[in-house]
CSV table of C-alpha atoms in Angstrom, one decimal:
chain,number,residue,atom,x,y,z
A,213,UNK,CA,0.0,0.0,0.0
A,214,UNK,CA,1.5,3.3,-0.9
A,215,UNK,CA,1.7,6.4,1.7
A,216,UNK,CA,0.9,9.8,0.6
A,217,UNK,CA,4.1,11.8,0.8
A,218,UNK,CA,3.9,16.1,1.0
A,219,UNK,CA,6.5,17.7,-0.7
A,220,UNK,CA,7.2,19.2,2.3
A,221,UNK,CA,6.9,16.8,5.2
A,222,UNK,CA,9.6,17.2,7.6
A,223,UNK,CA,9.8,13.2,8.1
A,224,UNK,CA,10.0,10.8,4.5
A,225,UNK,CA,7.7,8.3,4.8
A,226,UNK,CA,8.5,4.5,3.2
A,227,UNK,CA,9.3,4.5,0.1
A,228,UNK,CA,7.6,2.3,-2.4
A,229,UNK,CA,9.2,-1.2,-3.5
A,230,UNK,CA,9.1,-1.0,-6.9
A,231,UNK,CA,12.8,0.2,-7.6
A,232,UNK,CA,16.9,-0.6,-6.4
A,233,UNK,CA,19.4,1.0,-7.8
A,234,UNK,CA,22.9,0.0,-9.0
A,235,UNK,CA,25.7,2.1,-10.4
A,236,UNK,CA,27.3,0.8,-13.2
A,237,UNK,CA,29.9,1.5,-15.9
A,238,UNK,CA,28.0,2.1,-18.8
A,239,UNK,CA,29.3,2.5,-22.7
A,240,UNK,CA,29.7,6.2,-22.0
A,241,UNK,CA,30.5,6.5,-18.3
A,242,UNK,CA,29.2,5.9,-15.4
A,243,UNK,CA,25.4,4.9,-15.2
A,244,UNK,CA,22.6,4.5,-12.4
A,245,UNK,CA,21.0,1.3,-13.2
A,246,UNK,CA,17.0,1.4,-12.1
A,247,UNK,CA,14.6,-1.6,-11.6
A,248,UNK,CA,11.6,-0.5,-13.7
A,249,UNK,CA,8.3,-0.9,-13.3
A,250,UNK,CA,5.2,-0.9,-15.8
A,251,UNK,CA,1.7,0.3,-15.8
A,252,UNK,CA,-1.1,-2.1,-16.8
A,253,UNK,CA,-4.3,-0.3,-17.6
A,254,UNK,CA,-7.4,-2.3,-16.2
A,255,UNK,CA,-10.1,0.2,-16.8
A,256,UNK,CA,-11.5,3.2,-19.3
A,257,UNK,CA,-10.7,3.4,-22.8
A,258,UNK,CA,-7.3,2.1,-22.6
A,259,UNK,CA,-7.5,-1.1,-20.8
A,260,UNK,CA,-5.4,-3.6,-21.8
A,261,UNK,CA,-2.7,-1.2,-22.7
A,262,UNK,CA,0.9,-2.3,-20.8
A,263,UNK,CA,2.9,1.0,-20.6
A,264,UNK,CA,6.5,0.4,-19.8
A,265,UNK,CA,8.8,2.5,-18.5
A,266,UNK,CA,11.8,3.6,-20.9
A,267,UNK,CA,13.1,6.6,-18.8
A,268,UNK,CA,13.3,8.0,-15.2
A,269,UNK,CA,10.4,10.5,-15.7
A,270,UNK,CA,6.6,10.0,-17.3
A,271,UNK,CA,3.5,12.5,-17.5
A,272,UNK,CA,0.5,10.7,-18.3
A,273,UNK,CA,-2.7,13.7,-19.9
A,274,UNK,CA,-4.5,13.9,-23.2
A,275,UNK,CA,-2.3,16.0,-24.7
A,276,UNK,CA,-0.3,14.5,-27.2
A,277,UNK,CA,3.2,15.6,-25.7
A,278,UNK,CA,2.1,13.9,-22.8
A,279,UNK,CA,4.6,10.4,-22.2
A,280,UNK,CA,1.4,8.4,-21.8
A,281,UNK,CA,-1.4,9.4,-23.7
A,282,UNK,CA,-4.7,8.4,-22.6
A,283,UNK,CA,-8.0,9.0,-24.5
A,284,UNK,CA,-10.0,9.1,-21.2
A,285,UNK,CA,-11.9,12.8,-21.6
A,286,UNK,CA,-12.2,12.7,-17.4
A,287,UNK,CA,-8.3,13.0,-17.7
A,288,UNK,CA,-6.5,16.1,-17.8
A,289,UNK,CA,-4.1,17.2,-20.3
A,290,UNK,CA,-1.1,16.8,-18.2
A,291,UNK,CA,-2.6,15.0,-14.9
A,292,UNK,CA,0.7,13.2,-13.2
A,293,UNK,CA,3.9,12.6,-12.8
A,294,UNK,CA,5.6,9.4,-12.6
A,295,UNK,CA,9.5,9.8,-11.2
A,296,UNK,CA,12.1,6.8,-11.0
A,297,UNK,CA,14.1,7.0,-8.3
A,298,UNK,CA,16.8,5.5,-6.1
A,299,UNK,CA,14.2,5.1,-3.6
A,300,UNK,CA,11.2,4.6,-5.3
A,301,UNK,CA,8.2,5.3,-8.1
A,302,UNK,CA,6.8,8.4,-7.5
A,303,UNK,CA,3.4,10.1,-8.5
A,304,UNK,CA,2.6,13.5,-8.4
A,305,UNK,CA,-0.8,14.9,-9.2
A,306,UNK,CA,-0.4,18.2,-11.6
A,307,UNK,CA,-3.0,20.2,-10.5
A,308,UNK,CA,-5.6,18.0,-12.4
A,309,UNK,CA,-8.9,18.5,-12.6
A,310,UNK,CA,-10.4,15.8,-10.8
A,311,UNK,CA,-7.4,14.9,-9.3
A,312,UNK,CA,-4.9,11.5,-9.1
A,313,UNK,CA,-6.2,8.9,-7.0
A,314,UNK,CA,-3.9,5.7,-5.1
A,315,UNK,CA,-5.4,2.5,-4.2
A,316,UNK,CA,-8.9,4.9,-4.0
A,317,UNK,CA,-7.0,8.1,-1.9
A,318,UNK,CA,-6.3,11.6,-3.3
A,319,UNK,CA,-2.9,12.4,-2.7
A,320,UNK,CA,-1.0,15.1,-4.4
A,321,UNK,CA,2.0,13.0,-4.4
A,322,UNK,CA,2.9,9.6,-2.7
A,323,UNK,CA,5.1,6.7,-3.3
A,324,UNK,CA,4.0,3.4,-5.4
A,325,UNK,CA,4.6,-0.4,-4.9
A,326,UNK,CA,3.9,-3.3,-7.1
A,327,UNK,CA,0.1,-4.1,-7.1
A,328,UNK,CA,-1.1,-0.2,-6.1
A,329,UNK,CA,-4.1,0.7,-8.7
A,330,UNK,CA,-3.1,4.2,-9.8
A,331,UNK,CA,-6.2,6.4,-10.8
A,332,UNK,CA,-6.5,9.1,-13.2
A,333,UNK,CA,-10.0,10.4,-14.3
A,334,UNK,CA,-11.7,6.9,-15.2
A,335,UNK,CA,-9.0,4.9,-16.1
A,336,UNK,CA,-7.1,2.7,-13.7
A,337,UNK,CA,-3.8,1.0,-14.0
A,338,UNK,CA,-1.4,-1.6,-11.4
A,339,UNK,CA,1.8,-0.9,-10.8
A,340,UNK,CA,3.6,-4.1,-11.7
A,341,UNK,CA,7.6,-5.1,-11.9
A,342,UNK,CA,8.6,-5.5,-15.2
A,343,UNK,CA,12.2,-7.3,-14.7
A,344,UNK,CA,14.2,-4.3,-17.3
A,345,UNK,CA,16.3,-1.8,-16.2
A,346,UNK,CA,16.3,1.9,-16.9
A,347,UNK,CA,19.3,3.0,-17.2
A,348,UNK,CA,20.3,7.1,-16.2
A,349,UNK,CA,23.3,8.3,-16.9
A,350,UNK,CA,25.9,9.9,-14.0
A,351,UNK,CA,28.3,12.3,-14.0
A,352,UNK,CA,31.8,11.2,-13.3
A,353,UNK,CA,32.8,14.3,-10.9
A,354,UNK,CA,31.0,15.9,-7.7
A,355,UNK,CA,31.1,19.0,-9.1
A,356,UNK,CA,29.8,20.9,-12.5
A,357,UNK,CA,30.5,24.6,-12.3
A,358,UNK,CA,29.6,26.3,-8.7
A,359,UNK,CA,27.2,23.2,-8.4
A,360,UNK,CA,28.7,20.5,-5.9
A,361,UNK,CA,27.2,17.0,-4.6
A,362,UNK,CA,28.1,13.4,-5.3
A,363,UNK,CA,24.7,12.3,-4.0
A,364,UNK,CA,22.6,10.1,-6.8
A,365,UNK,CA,20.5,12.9,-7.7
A,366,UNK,CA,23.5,15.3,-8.3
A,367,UNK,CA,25.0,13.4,-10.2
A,368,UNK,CA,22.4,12.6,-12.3
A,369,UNK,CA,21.5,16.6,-12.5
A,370,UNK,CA,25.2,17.4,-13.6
A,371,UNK,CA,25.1,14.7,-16.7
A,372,UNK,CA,21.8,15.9,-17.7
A,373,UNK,CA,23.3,19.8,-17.7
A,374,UNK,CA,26.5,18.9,-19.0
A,375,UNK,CA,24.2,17.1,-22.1
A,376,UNK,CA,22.1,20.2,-22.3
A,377,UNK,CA,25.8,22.5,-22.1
A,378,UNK,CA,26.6,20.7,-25.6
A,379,UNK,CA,23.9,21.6,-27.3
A,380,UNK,CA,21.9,25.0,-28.4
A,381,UNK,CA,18.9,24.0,-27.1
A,382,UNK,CA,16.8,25.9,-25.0
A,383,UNK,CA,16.3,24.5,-21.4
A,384,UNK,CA,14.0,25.0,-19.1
A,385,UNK,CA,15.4,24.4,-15.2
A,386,UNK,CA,12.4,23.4,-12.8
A,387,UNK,CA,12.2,22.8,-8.8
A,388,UNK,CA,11.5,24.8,-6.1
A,389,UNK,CA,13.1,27.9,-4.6
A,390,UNK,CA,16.3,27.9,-3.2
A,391,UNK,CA,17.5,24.3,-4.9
A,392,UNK,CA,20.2,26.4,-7.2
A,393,UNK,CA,18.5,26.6,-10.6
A,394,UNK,CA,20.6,30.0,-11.3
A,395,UNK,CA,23.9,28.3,-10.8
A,396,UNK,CA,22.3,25.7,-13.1
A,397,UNK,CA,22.0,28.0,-15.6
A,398,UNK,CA,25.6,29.3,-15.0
A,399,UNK,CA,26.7,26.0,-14.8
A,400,UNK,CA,25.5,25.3,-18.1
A,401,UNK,CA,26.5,28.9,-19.9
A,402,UNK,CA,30.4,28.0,-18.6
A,403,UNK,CA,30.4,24.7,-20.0
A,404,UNK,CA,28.8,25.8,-23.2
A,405,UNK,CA,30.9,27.0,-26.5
A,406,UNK,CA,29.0,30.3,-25.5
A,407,UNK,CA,31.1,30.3,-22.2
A,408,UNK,CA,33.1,33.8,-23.2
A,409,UNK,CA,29.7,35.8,-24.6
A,410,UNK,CA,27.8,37.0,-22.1
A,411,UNK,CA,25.1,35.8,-19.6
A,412,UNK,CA,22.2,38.1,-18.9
A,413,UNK,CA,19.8,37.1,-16.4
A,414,UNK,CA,16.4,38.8,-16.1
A,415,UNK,CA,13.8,37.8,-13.0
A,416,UNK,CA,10.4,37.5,-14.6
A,417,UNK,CA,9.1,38.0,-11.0
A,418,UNK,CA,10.8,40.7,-10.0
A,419,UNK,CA,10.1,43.3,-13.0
A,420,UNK,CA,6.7,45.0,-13.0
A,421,UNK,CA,4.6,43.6,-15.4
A,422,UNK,CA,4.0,46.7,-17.2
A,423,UNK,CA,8.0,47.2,-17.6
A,424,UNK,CA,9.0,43.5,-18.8
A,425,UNK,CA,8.8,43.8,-22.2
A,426,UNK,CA,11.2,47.1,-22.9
A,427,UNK,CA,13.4,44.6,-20.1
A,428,UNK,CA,13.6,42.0,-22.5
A,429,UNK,CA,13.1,43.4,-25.7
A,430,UNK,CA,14.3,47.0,-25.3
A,431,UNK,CA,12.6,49.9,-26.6
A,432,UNK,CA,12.9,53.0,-28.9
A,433,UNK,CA,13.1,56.5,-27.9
A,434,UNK,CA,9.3,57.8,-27.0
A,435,UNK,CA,8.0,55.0,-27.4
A,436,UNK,CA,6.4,55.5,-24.0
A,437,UNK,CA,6.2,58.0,-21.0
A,438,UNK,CA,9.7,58.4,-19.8
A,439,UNK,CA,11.5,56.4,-22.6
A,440,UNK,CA,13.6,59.1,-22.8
A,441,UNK,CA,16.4,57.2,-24.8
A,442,UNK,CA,16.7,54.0,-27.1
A,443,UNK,CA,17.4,51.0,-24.9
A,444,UNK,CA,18.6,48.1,-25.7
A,445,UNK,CA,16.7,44.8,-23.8
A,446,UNK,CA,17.6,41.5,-22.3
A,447,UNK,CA,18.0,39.7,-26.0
A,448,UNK,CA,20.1,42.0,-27.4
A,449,UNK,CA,22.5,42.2,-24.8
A,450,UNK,CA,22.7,38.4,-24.6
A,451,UNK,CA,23.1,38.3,-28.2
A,452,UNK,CA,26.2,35.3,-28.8
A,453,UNK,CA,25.4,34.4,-25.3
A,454,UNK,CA,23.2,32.9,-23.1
A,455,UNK,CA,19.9,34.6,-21.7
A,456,UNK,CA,18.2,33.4,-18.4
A,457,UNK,CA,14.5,34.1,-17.5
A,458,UNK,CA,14.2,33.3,-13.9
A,459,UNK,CA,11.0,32.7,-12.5
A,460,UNK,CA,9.4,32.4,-16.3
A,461,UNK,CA,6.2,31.3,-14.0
A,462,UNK,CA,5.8,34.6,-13.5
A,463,UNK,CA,5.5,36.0,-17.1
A,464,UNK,CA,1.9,37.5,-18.1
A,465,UNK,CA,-0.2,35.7,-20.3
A,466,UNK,CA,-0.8,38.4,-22.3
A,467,UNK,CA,3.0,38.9,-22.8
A,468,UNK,CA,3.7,35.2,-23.4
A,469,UNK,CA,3.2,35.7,-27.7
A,470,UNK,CA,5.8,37.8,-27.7
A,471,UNK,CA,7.9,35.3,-26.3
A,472,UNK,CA,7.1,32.6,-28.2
A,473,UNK,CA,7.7,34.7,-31.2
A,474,UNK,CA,11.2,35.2,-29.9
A,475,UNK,CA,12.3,31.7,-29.3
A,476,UNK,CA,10.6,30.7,-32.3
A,477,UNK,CA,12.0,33.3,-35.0
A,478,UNK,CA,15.1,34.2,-32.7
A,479,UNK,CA,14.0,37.7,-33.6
A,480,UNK,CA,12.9,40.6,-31.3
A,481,UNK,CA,11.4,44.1,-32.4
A,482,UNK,CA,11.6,46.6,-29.5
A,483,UNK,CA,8.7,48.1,-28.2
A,484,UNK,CA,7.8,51.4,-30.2
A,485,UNK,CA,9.5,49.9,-33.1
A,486,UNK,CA,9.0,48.9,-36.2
A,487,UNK,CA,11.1,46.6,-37.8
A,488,UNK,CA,12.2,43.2,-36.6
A,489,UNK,CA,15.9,42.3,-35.7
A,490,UNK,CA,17.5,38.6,-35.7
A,491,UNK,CA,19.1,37.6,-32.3
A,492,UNK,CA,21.9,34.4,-31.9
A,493,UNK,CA,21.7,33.3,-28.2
A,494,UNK,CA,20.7,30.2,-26.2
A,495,UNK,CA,17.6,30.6,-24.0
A,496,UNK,CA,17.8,29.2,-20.1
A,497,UNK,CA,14.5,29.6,-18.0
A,498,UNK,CA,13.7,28.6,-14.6
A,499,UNK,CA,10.7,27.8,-12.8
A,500,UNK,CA,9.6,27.1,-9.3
A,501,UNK,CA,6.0,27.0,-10.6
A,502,UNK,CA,4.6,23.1,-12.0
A,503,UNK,CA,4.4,24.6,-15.4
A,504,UNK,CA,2.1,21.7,-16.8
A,505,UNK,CA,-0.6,22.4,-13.9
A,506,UNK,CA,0.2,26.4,-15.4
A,507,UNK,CA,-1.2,25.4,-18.4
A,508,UNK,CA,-4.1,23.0,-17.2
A,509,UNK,CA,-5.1,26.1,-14.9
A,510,UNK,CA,-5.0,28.2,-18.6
A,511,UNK,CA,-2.5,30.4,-16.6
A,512,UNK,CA,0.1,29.7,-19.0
A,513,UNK,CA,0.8,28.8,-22.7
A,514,UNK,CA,1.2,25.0,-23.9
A,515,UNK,CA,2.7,26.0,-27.0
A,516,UNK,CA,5.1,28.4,-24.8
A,517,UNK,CA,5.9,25.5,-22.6
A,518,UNK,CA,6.5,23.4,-24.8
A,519,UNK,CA,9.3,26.1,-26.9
A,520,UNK,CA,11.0,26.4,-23.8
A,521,UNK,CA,10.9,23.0,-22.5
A,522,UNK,CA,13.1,21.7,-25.0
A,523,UNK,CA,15.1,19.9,-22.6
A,524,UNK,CA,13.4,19.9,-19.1
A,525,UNK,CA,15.8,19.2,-16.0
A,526,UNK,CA,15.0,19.3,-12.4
A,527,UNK,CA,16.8,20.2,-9.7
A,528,UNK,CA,16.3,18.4,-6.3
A,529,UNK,CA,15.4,19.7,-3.3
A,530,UNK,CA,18.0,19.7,-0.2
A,531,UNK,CA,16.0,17.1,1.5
A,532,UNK,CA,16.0,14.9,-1.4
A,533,UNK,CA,20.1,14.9,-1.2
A,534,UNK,CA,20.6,15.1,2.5
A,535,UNK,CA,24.1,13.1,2.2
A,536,UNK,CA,25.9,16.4,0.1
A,537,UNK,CA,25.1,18.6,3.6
A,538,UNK,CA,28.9,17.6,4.5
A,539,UNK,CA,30.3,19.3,1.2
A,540,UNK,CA,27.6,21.4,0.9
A,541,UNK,CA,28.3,23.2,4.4
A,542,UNK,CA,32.2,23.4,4.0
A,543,UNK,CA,31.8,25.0,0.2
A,544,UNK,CA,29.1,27.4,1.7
A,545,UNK,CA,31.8,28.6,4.1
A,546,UNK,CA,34.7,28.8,1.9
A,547,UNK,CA,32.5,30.8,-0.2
A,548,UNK,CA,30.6,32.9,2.0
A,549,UNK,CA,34.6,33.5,3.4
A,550,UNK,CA,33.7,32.0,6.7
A,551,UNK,CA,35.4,28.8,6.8
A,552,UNK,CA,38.7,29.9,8.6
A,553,UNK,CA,36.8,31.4,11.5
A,554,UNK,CA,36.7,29.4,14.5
A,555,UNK,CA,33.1,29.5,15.0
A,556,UNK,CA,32.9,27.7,12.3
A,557,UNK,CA,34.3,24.7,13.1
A,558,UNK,CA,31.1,23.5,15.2
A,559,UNK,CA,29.3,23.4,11.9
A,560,UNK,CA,31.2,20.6,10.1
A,561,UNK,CA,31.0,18.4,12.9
A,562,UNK,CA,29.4,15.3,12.8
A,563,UNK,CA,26.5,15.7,15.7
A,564,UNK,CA,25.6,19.0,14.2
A,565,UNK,CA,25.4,17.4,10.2
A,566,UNK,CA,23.6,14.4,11.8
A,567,UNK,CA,20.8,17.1,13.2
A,568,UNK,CA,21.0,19.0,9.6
A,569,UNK,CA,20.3,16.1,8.0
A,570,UNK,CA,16.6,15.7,10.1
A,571,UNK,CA,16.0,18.8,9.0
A,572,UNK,CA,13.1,19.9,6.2
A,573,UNK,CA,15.0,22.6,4.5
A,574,UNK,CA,11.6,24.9,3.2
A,575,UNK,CA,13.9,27.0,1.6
A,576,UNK,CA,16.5,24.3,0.3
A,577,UNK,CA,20.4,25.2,-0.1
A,578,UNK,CA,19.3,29.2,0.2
A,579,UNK,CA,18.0,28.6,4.1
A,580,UNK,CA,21.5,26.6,4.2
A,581,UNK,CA,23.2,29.5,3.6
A,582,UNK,CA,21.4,31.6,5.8
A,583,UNK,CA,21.7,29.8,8.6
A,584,UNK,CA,25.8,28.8,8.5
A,585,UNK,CA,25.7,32.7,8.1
A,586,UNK,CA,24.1,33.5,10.9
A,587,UNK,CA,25.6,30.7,12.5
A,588,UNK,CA,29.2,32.5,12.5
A,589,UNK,CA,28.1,35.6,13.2
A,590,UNK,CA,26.2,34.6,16.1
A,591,UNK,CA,28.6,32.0,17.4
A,592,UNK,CA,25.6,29.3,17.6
A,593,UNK,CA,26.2,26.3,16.4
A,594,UNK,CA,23.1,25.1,17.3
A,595,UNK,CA,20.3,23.4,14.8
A,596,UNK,CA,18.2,25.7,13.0
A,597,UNK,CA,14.6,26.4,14.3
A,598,UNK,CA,11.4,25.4,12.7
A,599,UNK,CA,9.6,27.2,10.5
A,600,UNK,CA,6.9,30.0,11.6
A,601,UNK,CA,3.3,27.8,12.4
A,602,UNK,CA,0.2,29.3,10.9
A,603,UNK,CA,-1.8,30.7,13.3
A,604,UNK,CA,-4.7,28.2,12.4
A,605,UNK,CA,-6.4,26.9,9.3
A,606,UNK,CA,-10.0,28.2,8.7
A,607,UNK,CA,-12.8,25.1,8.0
A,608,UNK,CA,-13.6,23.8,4.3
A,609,UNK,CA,-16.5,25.2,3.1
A,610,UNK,CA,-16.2,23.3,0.0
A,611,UNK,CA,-15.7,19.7,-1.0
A,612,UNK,CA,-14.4,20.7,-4.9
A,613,UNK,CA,-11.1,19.2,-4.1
A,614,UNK,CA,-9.0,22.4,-5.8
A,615,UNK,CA,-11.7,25.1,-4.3
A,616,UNK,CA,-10.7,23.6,-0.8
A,617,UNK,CA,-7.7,23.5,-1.5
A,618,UNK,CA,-6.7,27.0,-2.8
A,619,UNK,CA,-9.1,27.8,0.9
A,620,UNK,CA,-6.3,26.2,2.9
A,621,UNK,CA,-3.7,27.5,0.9
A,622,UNK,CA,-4.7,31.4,1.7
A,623,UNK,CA,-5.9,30.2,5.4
A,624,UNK,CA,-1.9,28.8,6.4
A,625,UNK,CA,-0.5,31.8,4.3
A,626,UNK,CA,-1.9,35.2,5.5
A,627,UNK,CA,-1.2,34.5,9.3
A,628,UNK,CA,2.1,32.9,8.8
A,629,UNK,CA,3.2,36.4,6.7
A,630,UNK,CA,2.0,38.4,9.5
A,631,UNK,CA,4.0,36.2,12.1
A,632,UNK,CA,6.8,36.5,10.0
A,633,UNK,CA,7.1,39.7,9.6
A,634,UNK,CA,5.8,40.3,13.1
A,635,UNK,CA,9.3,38.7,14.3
A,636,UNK,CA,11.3,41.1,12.1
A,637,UNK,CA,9.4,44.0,13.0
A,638,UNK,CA,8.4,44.8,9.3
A,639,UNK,CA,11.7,44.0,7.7
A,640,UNK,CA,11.3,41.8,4.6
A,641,UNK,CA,14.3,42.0,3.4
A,642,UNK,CA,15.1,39.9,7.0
A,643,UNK,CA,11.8,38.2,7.2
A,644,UNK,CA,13.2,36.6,3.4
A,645,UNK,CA,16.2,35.6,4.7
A,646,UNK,CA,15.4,34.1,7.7
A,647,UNK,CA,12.5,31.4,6.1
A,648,UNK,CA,14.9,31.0,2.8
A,649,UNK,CA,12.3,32.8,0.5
A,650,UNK,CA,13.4,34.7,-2.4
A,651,UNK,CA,12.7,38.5,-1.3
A,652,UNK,CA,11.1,39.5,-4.5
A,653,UNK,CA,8.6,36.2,-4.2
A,654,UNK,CA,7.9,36.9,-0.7
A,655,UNK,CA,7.0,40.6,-1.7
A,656,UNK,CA,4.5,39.3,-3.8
A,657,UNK,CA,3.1,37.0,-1.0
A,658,UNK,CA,2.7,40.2,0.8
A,659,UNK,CA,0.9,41.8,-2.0
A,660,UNK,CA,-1.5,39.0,-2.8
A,661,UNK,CA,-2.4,39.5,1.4
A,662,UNK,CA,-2.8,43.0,1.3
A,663,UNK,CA,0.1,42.8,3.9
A,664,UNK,CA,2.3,44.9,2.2
């Protein structure tokens, strides 16, 4: 029987029994070597059908990029996720519309064994062992770029990026905030044959929306109030280079056919002008937003998604790679410039790293840094504290599974913002770094709240 697992439960539940892994020297290097599994669907318009898995990562939707396409209409276009990994097969619901259902219970993400039914709109399938492997390929150093970790999922991360580096494709970095997914993209600008041209990063989120375009694609003298001069935008100062659109999530629909334009054509026209103008760059975006729920929601493009998604690669959460906190904490400190001091020592030893390890890590690698940080300056080399409770969550008024749950959403955020800032008197620049939240993304939190 599977257990539901929240992305951000302090304590991992079992994992599922469907995979073990095995690192092996492959034809090209060195290779994780996964016991697969395979879905057998048993009911709606595709019984009969035996899915087998031929990579680490699935969707299963309608839509015809979709890994597994079902013809079930009660099925969304992109309705789960199914991950291979070293410990397991994992689902994840993307924010479908009648949501993904284990052996009969909603979960938004769990862990799967052999003989689990697995539920999607009114199709059902069994999780059963199939005997192959899949085979993912690792990369042979702890390192690529600023990025460090010899964990499995590192290493897997660093082949896929160092693949990605090779090519001009465009690549779209996904996971949540704080994993690293900038010095993904600068990892994979370096190791590019664009490495000398310039990298020019623009945060979708952090630009008003009304400003983004003449950000990316400059704009011409008077072209509006205050444009008092040509400027040139994001893609024509990353022209040879790379260009990388942080938070893309963020970008407004109504801005999104630009974009697509741009990727498409590799052309720009500034805003106020008239004539189009041909860029050469590679395009890196990052998301911590579930981009496929984005566009189930109608919040954001498929055809967009699909341009930039050329070559998808996630980055794992801290949690998920507990056993790098050793070289993750003494490469923190060398480069934060603390490792020398003595109050630093405290932090690599092993009592402290075994209580590290325990903990959640919300805000991923960026609350590690806070904390060593503070951790010097204070001369506490103690384990870090929880994160702020919510005040209380209001009752469900609803049983429409998303309704309810965009109710318990706002009920845990509003009073958790105003504890938060509360305890730094109104400083948000603090208030960010203290629960590892990017300060532009938390300022946004506040805004949605009428906190700020």
């Amino acid at each position: 029987m599977s257990s539901p697992l929240d992305a951000d439960d302090a304590t991992p539940l079992p994992r599922g029994s469907t995979t073990q892994t095995v690192e092996v020297q492959g034809l090209r290097g060195p290779e994780a070597a996964l016991s697969a599994a395979r879905l057998k669907w048993t009911r709606g318009p595709d019984a009969g059908a035996t899915w087998p898995f031929k990579s680490d990562r699935a969707v299963i939707g309608t839509h015809q990029g979709a890994d597994v396409v079902l013809h079930d209409k009660a099925v969304s276009r992109y309705h789960c996720e199914l991950r291979l990994e070293a410990d397991g097969l994992a689902v994840r619901d993307l924010g479908s519309r009648n949501g993904t259902r284990v052996n009969g219970v909603l979960i938004e993400r769990a862990w799967l064994a052999a003989g689990d039914r697995l539920q999607v709109g009114e199709s059902e399938a069994v999780v059963e062992l199939s005997g192959d492997q899949v085979r993912v390929a690792l990369h042979a150093s702890d390192s690529f770029g600023p990025l460090v970790g010899g964990s499995l999922a590192m290493r897997t991360l660093f082949a896929r990026l160092a693949r990605a580096a090779s090519s001009n494709a465009t690549v779209l970095l996904t996971g949540e905030s704080g994993t690293g997914k900038e010095l993904a993209a600068e990892a994979i600008h370096l190791a590019s044959p664009r490495a000398t041209e310039p990298l020019v990063v623009v945060d979708c989120g952090a630009v008003p929306p009304s400003l983004l375009e003449s950000e990316l694609f400059g704009h011409e003298k008077g072209a509006f109030t205050g444009a008092a001069t040509m400027r040139e935008g994001a893609f024509e100062l990353a022209d040879k280079g790379t260009l990388f659109l942080d938070e893309i999530g963020e970008l407004p629909l109504d801005l999104q056919p630009k974009l697509l334009r741009a990727l498409e054509k590799r052309e720009i026209k500034r805003v106020g002008g008239s004539a189009y103008q041909p860029v050469d760059l590679r395009v890196v975006a990052a998301t911590h937003r579930d981009l496929r729920a984005e566009v189930n929601s109608g919040r954001f493009r498929a055809d967009l998604f699909y341009r930039l998604a050329v070559v998808e690669v996630r980055v794992p959460a801290l949690r998920e790679r507990t056993d790098d906190l050793p070289v993750l904490v003494r490469t923190l400190l060398t480069r934060l410039g603390l490792i020398d001091q003595a109050d630093a020592a405290p932090l690599l030893s092993e009592p402290l790293l075994s209580q590290l390890r325990a903990h959640p890590w919300p805000g991923n690698v960026r609350e590690l840094r806070n904390y060593l940080e503070k951790a010097v300056a204070l001369g506490e080399a103690t384990p870090p504290s929880a994160p702020v409770p919510a005040a209380g969550v209001a009752p469900v008024t609803t049983l429409d599974y998303r309704a309810a749950k965009e109710e318990a959403i706002k009920a845990f955020e509003k009073p958790w913002l105003e504890a938060l800032m509360a305890r730094h008197e109104g400083n948000a620049a603090a208030a960010a770094r203290s629960c590892g939240l990017d300060r532009a993304y938390l300022y946004r939190l506040l805004w949605r709240h009428g906190l700020k």
